[in-house]
């Protein structure tokens, strides 16, 4: 209540109207909707006490009692919404000061195809036929309401008055981290911060933000969520982001545009895998029997993630394992795009090598002097006699690297882009059951060489030793890694450390054949698996591990974190004038369909008043139980609020809708409890940019001066603006001044008579109270 009264008391025109007693001639004592003038007189007495300067603090108990007599919700001492009290107080003052003694019956004016100017003028004239007061002249404006039926497209346009604007706030924001991948792999991923609404946000919001920051078209962007090195879901442009949290990992990929390539563009999802997962296994997955020194656990040859004592254990555990039997992904997945004419195995290898380097580290064991390549598996005859010093119990299948390999210094593999035909990647399926190695070699490998099949037809391809192709039998290419010695300098090709599998929409996998630069034909909606050859049993293998994604920060989005939960008044006004669909309980009755319809509704400002009150809708009521308050910062101008682009009515170049702030009501706290304060200044009568009294903070009974920089805060709830160069013409003071002088004289005389009868002199504050009381009595009796 205090914040509302202080804000209204600093409304220059309203203060002067009540202070010079102009209102007395306009009191409507017979209006059944008013209080018989009691509210207007009580408010005048309150303003008089506030500006007289004889009170340190003043208790408006009489005004509160008058308000409570007309609105029972304001009875008692419970806290009430400041905006609700302000609306009731101004409406009550309007009814007490309404110049219309007998209100005629009027109907709502509809456009019916007529020009807006004609309809707006007619609607305002009809409004003034029933409502004509100084409050209307000062505070009320007019907006245009447009309704469109979704079925018959009937358009209804009406013009209605408003006392204040209740503008919505943009919904609560959440800050999402998006990693942008350019269509060319040599560009390092870029980390972008995107602020979106917590509710009703869609992937389009991210596309637009990335498009602005990266200067790319939103139509060639693809958004995906990554969970555990896999694509969890891909988003369509209209898909909601309500279930996406700030901690989720989002990748945004740029793809080639068909408009530029003039041909079909193939988009492929790529995931990275290991042939042999880097996990330790020391017990049977079925019977939980620990590894025994004289026995060897045998891994599943499809996923290599579990091991069994024997085939019986595998068969018993298959029902539990089959849904989890899949290869382990490493690094980050990505999406590549290739024009159809350039879709070759060589190009795919280049792209995969380029993108993978940002999320995996690849090492190749340095070769011992004199060694050409890692030794091939020995013959079966040699495997029957373990070498001296071997430890059969070390063949545990624990998935750890051999000790002699762990002690070496691994060097990162330099993987240049391939510019010529590449060799056939080595096949990495498990070796057949019964293949053994000498003891020293058995210590240096995993125990996956004796795995079982998956008891399904397609898994039979994992059994047995893959035959070496004719290309693999050819001389091996020159190593691109320091530490390897080559027997011949005639080979000039680079052997990739991975091979590619094609995954069709039914999740069936097939190893792709290296056709060099020959065009490939891939089915739609297919994806690729980039399988790293980390099988130590192969002649050439690499050691691969995941790493944190390498990226660079986007400097243009550095301020997004600060902007999260930060809005402007212009954004709120844009939301106010944005079309919306009515809720079912607010359905509009279409006169053409003869039914209630969830029509599209849009509010537009037609013309604005001299004093503009804007309420920021910080409180949301979703239902009877769930209520919430939005505490986000709303930046609003103190001076030069230009609403020309929002005001669509007839514009006057001499008096443009430019406003200056003079009061703010703040709310601290939440829905259950809170506290109201107010900032206010008294603007100059001729120039609203200047102040006759500077900014002050009104906090209950305390008033302090404040700097203007403190006025704009995140607690602002109701804003009061005064229009420049458009003073309101007050009614003639002739009759009101004479009548006010008589009431004032009688009040002073009555107060003096009370003092004489009491035989004492009253303090100035108490004498002022007696004078105010006699003034109210005099005005009411004369009315």
Short mmCIF file of N, CA, C and O in Angstrom, two decimals, residues 105 185 268 330 518-519 557 641 715 727 740:
data_model
loop_
_atom_site.label_atom_id
_atom_site.label_comp_id
_atom_site.label_asym_id
_atom_site.label_seq_id
_atom_site.Cartn_x
_atom_site.Cartn_y
_atom_site.Cartn_z
N UNK A 105 -26.68 3.32 -21.81
CA UNK A 105 -26.33 1.97 -22.26
C UNK A 105 -25.59 2.07 -23.59
O UNK A 105 -26.01 2.78 -24.51
N UNK A 185 36.67 -30.86 -41.73
CA UNK A 185 37.22 -31.37 -40.47
C UNK A 185 38.47 -30.64 -39.97
O UNK A 185 38.85 -30.84 -38.82
N UNK A 268 25.92 -38.83 -43.09
CA UNK A 268 26.21 -40.09 -42.41
C UNK A 268 26.57 -39.82 -40.96
O UNK A 268 27.39 -38.96 -40.65
N UNK A 330 34.02 -45.25 -28.27
CA UNK A 330 34.98 -44.34 -27.67
C UNK A 330 34.90 -43.01 -28.39
O UNK A 330 34.28 -42.87 -29.45
N UNK A 518 36.84 -44.79 -56.26
CA UNK A 518 35.64 -45.17 -57.00
C UNK A 518 34.40 -44.71 -56.22
O UNK A 518 34.36 -44.80 -54.99
N UNK A 519 33.37 -44.21 -56.89
CA UNK A 519 32.17 -43.74 -56.19
C UNK A 519 31.49 -44.88 -55.42
O UNK A 519 31.49 -46.03 -55.86
N UNK A 557 29.89 -15.51 -28.02
CA UNK A 557 28.89 -16.01 -27.07
C UNK A 557 29.39 -15.93 -25.64
O UNK A 557 28.81 -16.54 -24.75
N UNK A 641 12.15 6.49 -23.31
CA UNK A 641 11.44 5.28 -23.71
C UNK A 641 10.56 5.63 -24.91
O UNK A 641 9.49 6.22 -24.78
N UNK A 715 14.35 -6.30 -9.01
CA UNK A 715 13.14 -6.44 -8.20
C UNK A 715 11.99 -5.56 -8.69
O UNK A 715 10.93 -5.53 -8.07
N UNK A 727 1.12 17.97 -21.43
CA UNK A 727 0.48 18.18 -20.13
C UNK A 727 -1.03 17.94 -20.21
O UNK A 727 -1.66 18.19 -21.24
N UNK A 740 -13.00 24.99 -2.08
CA UNK A 740 -11.91 24.47 -1.26
C UNK A 740 -11.48 25.47 -0.21
O UNK A 740 -11.15 25.10 0.92
#
